[in-house]
PDB file of C-alpha atoms in Angstrom:
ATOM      1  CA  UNK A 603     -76.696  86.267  81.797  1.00 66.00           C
ATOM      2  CA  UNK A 604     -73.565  86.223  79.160  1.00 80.00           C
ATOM      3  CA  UNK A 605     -70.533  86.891  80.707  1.00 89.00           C
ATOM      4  CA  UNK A 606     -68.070  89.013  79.038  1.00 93.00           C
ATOM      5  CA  UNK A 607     -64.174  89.453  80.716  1.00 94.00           C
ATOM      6  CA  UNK A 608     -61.472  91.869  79.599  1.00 96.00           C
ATOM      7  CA  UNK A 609     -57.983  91.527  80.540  1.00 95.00           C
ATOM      8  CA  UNK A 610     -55.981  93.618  81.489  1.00 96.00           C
ATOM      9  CA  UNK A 611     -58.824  96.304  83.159  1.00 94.00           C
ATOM     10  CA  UNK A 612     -56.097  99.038  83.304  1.00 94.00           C
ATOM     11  CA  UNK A 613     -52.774  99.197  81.938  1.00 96.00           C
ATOM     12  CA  UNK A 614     -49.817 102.108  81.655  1.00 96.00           C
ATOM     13  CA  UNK A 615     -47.515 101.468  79.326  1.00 95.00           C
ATOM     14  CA  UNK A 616     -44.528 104.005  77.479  1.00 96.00           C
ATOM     15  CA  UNK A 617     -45.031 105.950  74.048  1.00 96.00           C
ATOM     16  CA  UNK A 618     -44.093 103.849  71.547  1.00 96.00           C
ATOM     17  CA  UNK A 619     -44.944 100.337  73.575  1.00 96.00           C
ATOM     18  CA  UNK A 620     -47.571  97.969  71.987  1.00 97.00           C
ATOM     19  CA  UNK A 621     -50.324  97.089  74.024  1.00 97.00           C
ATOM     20  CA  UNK A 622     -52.995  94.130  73.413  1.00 97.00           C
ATOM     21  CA  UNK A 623     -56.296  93.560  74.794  1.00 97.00           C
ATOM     22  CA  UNK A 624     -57.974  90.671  75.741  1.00 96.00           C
ATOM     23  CA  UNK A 625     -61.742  90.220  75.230  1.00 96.00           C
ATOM     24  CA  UNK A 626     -63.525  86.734  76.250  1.00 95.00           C
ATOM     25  CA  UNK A 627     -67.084  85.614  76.326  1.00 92.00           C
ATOM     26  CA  UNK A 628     -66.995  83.095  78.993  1.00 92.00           C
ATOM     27  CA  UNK A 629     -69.932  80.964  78.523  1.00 88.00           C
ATOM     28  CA  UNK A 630     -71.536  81.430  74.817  1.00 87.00           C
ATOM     29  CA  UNK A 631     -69.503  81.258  71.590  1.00 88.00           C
ATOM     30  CA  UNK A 632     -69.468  84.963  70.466  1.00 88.00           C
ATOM     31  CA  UNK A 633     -69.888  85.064  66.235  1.00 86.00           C
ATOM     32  CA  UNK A 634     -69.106  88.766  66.606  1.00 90.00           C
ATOM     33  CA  UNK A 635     -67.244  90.823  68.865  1.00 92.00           C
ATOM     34  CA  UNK A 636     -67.230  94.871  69.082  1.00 93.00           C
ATOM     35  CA  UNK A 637     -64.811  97.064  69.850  1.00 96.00           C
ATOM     36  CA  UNK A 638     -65.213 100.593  71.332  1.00 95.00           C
ATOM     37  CA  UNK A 639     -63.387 103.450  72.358  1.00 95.00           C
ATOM     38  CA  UNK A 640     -64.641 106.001  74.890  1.00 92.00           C
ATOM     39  CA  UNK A 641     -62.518 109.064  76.228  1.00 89.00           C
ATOM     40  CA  UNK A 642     -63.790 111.037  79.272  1.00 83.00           C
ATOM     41  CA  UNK A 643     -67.495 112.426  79.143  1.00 78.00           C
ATOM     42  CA  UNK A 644     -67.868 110.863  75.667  1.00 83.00           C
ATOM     43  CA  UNK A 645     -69.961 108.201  74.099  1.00 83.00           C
ATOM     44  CA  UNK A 646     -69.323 105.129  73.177  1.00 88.00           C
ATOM     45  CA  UNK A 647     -67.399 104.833  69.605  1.00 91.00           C
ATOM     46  CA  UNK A 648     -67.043 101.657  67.841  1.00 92.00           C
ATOM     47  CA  UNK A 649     -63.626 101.094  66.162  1.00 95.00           C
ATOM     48  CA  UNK A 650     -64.297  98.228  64.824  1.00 94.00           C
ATOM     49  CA  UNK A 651     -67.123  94.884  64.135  1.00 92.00           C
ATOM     50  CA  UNK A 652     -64.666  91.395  64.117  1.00 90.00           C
ATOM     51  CA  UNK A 653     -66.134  88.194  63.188  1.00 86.00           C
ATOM     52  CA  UNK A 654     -64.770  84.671  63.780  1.00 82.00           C
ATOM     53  CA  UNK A 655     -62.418  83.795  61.333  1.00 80.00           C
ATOM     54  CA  UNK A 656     -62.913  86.902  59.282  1.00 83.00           C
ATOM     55  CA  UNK A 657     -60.602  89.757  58.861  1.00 86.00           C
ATOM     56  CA  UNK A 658     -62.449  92.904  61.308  1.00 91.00           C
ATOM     57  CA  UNK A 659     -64.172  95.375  59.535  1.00 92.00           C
ATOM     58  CA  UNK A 660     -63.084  99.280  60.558  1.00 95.00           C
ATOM     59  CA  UNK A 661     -65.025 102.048  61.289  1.00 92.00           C
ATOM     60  CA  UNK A 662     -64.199 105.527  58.944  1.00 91.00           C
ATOM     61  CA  UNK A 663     -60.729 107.429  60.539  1.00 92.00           C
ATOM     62  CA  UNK A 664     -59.753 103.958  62.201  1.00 94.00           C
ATOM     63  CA  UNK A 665     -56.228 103.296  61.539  1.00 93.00           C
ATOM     64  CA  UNK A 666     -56.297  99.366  61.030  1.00 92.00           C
ATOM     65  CA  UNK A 667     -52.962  99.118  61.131  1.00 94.00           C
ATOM     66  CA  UNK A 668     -52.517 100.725  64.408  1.00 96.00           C
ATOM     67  CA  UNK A 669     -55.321  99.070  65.800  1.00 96.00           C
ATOM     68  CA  UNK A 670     -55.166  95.375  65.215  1.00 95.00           C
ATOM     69  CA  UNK A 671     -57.824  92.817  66.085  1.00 94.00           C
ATOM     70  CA  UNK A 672     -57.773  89.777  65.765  1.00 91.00           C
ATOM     71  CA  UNK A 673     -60.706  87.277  66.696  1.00 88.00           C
ATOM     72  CA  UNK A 674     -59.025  83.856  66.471  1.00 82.00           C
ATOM     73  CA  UNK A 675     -62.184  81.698  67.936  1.00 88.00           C
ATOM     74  CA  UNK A 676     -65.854  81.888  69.025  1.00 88.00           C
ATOM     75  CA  UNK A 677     -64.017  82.957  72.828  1.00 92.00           C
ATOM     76  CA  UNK A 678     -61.935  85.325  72.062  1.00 93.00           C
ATOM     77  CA  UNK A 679     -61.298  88.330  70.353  1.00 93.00           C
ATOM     78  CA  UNK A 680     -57.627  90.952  70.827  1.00 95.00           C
ATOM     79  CA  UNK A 681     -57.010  94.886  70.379  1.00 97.00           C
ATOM     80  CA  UNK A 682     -53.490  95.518  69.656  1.00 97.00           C
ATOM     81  CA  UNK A 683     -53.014  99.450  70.057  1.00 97.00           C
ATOM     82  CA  UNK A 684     -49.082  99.368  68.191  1.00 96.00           C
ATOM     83  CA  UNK A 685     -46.837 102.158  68.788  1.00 96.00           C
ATOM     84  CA  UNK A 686     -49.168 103.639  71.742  1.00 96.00           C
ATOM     85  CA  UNK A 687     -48.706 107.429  71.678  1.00 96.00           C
ATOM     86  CA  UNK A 688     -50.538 109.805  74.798  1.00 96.00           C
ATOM     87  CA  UNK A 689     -53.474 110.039  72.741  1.00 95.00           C
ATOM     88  CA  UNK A 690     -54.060 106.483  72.772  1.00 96.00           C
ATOM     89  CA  UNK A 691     -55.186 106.810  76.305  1.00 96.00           C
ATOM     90  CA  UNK A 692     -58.742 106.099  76.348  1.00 95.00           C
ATOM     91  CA  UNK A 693     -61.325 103.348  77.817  1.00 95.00           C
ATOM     92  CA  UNK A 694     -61.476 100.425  75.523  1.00 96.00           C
ATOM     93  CA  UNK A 695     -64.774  98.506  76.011  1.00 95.00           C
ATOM     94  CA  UNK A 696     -65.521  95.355  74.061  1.00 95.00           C
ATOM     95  CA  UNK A 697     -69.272  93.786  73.501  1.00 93.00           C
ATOM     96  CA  UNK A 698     -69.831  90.078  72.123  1.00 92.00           C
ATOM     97  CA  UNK A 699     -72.823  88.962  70.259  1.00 87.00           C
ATOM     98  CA  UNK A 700     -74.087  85.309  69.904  1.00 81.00           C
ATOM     99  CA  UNK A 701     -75.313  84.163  67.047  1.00 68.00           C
ATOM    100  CA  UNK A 702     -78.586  82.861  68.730  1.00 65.00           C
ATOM    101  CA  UNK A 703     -79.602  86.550  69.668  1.00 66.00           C
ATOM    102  CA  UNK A 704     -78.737  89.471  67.081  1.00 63.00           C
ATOM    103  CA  UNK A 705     -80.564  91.739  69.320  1.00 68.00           C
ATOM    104  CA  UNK A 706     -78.027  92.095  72.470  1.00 77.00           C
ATOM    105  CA  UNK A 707     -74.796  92.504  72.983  1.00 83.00           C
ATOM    106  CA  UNK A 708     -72.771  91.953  76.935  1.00 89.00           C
ATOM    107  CA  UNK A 709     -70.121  94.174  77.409  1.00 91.00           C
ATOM    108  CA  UNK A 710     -67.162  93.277  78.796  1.00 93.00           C
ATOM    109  CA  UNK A 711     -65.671  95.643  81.969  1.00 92.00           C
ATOM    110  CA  UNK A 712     -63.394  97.599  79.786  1.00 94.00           C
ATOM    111  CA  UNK A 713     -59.672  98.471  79.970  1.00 96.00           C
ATOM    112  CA  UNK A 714     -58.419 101.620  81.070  1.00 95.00           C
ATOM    113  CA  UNK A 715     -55.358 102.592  78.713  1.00 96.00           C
ATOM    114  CA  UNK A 716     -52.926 105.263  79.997  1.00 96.00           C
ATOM    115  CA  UNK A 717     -50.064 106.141  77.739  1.00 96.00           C
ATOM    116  CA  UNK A 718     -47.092 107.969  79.065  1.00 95.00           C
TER     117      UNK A 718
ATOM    118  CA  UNK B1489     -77.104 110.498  58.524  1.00 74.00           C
ATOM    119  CA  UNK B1490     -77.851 108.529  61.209  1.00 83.00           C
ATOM    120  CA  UNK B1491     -78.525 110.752  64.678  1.00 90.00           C
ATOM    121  CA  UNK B1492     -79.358 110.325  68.226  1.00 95.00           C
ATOM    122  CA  UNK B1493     -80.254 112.726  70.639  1.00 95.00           C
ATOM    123  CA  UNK B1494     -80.911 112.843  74.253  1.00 96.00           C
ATOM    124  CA  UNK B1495     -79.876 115.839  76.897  1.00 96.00           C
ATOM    125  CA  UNK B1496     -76.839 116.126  78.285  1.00 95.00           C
ATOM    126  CA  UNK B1497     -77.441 116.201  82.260  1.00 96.00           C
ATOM    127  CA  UNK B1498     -80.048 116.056  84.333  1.00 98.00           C
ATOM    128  CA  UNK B1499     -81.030 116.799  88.188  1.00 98.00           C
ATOM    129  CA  UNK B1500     -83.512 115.423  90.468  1.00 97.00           C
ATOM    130  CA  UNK B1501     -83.844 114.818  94.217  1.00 97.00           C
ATOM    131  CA  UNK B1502     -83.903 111.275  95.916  1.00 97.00           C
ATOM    132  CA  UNK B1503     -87.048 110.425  95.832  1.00 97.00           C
ATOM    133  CA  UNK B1504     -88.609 111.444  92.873  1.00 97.00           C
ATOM    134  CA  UNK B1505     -89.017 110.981  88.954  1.00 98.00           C
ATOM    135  CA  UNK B1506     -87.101 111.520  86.311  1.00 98.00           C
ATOM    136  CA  UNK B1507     -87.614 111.139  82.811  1.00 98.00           C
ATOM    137  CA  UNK B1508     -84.796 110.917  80.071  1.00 98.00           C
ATOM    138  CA  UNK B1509     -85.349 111.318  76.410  1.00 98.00           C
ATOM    139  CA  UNK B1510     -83.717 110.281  73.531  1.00 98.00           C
ATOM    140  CA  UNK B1511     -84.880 110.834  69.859  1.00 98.00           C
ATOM    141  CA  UNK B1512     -83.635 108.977  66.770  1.00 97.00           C
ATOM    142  CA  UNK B1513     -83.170 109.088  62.941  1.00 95.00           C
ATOM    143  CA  UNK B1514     -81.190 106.045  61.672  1.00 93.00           C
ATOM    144  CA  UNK B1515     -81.360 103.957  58.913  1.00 89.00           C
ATOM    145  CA  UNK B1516     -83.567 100.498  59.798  1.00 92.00           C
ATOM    146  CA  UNK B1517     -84.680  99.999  63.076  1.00 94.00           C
ATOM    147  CA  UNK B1518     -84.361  96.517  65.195  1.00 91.00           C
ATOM    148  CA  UNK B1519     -85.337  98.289  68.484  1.00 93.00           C
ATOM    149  CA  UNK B1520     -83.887 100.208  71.462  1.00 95.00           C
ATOM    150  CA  UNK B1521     -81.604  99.493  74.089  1.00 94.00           C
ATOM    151  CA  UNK B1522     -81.362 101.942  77.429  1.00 95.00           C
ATOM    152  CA  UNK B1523     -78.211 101.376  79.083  1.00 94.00           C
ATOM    153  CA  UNK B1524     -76.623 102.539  82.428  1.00 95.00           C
ATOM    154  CA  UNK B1525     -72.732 103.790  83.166  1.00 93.00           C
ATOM    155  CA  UNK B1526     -71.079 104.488  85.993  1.00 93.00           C
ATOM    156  CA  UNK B1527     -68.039 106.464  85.571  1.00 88.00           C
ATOM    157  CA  UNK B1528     -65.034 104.209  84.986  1.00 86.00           C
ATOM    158  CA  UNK B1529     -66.843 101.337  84.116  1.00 89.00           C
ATOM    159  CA  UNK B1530     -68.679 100.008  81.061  1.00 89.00           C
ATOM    160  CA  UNK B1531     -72.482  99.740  80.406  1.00 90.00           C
ATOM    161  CA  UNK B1532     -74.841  97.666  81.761  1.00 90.00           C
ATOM    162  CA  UNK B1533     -78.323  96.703  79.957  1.00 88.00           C
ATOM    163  CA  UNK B1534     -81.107  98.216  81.325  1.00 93.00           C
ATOM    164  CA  UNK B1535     -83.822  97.446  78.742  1.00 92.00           C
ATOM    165  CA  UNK B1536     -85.064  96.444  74.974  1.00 92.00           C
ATOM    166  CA  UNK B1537     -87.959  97.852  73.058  1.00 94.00           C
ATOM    167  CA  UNK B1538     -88.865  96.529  69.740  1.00 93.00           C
ATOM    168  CA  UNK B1539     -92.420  97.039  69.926  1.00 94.00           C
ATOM    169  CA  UNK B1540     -94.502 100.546  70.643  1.00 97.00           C
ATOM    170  CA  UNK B1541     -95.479 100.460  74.642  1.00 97.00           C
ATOM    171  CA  UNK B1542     -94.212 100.654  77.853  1.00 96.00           C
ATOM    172  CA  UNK B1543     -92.328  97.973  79.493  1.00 93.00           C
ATOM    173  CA  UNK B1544     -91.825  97.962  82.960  1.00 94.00           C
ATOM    174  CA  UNK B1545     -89.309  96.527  85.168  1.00 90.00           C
ATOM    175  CA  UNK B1546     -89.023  97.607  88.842  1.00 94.00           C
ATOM    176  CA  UNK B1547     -88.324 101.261  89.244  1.00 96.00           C
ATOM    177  CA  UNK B1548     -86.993 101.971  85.724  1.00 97.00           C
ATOM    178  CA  UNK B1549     -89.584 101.435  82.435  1.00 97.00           C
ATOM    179  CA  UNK B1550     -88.704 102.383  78.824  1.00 97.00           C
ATOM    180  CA  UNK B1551     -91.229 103.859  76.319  1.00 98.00           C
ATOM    181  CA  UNK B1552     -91.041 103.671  72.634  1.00 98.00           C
ATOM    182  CA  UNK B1553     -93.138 105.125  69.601  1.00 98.00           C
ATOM    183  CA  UNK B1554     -91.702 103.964  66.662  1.00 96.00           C
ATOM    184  CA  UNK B1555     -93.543 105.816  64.765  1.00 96.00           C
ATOM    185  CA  UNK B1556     -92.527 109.509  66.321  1.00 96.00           C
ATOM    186  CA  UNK B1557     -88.551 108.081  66.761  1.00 97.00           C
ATOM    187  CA  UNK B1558     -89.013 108.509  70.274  1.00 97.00           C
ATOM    188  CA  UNK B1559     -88.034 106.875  73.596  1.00 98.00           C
ATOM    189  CA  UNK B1560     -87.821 107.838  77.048  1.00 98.00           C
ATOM    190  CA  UNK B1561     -86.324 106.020  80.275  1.00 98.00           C
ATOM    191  CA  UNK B1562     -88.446 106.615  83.345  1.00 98.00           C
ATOM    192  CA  UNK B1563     -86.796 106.434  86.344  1.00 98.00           C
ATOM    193  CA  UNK B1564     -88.813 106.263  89.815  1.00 97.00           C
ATOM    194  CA  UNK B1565     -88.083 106.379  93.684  1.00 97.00           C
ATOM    195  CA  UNK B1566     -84.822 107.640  93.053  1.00 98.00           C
ATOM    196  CA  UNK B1567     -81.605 106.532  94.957  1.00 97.00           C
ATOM    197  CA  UNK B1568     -78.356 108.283  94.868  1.00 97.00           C
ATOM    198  CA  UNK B1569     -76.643 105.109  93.330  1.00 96.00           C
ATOM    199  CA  UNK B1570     -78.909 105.964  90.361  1.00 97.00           C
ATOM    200  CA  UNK B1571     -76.170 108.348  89.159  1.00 97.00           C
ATOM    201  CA  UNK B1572     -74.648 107.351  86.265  1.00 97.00           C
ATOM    202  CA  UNK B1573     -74.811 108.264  82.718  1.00 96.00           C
ATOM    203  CA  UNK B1574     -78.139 107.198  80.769  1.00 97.00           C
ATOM    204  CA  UNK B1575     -76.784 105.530  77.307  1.00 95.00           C
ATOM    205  CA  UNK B1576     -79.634 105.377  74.540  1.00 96.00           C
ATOM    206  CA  UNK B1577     -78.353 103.339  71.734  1.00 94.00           C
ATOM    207  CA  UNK B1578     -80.509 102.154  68.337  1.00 94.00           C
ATOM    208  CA  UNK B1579     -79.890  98.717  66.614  1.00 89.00           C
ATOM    209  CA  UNK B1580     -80.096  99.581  62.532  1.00 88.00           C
ATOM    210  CA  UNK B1581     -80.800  97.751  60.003  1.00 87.00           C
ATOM    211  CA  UNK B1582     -77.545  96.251  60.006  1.00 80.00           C
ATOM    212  CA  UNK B1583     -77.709  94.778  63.444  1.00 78.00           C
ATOM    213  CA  UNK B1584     -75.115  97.616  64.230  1.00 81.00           C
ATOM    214  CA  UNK B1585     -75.219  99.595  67.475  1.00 86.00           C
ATOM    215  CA  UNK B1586     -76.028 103.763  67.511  1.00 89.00           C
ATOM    216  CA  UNK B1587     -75.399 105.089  70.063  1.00 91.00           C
ATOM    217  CA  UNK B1588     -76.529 108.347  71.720  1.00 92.00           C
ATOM    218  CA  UNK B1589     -74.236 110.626  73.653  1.00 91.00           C
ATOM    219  CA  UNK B1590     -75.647 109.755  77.294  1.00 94.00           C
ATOM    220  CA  UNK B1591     -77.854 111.332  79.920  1.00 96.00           C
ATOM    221  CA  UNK B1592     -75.459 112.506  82.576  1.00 96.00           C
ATOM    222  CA  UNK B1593     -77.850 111.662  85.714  1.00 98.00           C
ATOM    223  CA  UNK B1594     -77.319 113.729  88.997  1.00 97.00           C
ATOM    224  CA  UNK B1595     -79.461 112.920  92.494  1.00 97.00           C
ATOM    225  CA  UNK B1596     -79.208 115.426  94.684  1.00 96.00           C
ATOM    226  CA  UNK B1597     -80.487 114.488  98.416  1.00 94.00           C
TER     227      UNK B1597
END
């Protein structure tokens, strides 16, 4: 199956700090790439739907300039969380779609964000 | 709106059966996905349902009735690595994940 990688999977960084995310489909070119948030015994909330070469579309209460995403190529796709504050901390999970198959989406292992 | 309901937590024994169910209202419909999560890490696929039926595969199957907004995940022969939170997520008409709150799945021995 698609292969999805996130780097870094856990990262503790200082109020204030800027922290990016790294989301990669590893072997199919991903036309769209999801971002999610998740904080402990929650669901899964999307922030935010990126395409290639498109500016990423936000979901409603999303700041977009605190959380910027950028998804340069079909590969790969970065969360910038700028000026991290405690409530930042949360499990950021991204998901790539191909454009072959609108139906599924592989998740990638998600990245543990701890703000101090 | 668009809504998605399933319980919070469940218990069963190793063993046995469980059955989780999730309801939906959403706008469009493009099927079903059942996912599974550990704690700590992120979902993995479990199954698809576009179509009303069953469809089987090993000890879990997935049910759908499009037509009553229902699904359920049926879990069988239970194992204690089978707990995990039960994700039931809808596909709308924009191709856009819904996601339900999760199952929180407990085996007991």
């Amino acid at each position: 199956g698609a292969v999805v990688s996130q780097h870094p999977s856990w990262v503790i960084c200082k109020s204030g700090t800027s922290v990016k995310i790294e989301c990669r489909s590893l072997d199919f070119q991903a036309t769209t790439m999801f971002w999610y948030r998740q904080f402990p015994k929650q669901s899964l909330m999307l922030m935010a739907t990126s395409n290639e070469g498109s500016k990423a579309t936000y979901e409603q209460g999303v700041e977009k300039d605190k959380f910027l995403i950028n998804h340069a190529s079909l590969t790969l796709s970065t969360l910038t969380v700028t000026s991290a504050h405690p409530e930042d901390s949360s499990f950021y999970i991204c998901s790539a779609r191909s454009g072959k198959d609108y139906n599924e989406q592989f998740f990638g292992p998600g990245t543990r964000l701890t703000v101090l | 709106g668009q809504n998605i309901d399933q319980p919070t937590e469940m218990t069963a024994t190793e063993g046995a059966i469980v059955q989780i169910n999730c309801t939906y209202q959403t706008s469009g419909f493009n099927g079903l996905f059942w996912y599974q999560q550990h704690a700590g890490e992120a979902p993995t696929f479990l199954s698809y349902n576009v179509l009303d039926g069953l469809e089987e595969k090993g000890r879990f199957s997935s049910f759908l009735s499009r037509s009553k907004g229902y699904s359920y995940l049926l879990l069988k022969e239970l194992q204690m690595k089978d707990s995990a939170s039960y994700l039931c997520a809808v596909l709308d008409s924009n191709y856009q994940l819904i996601w339900g709150a999760g199952t929180k799945l407990i085996i007991k021995p």
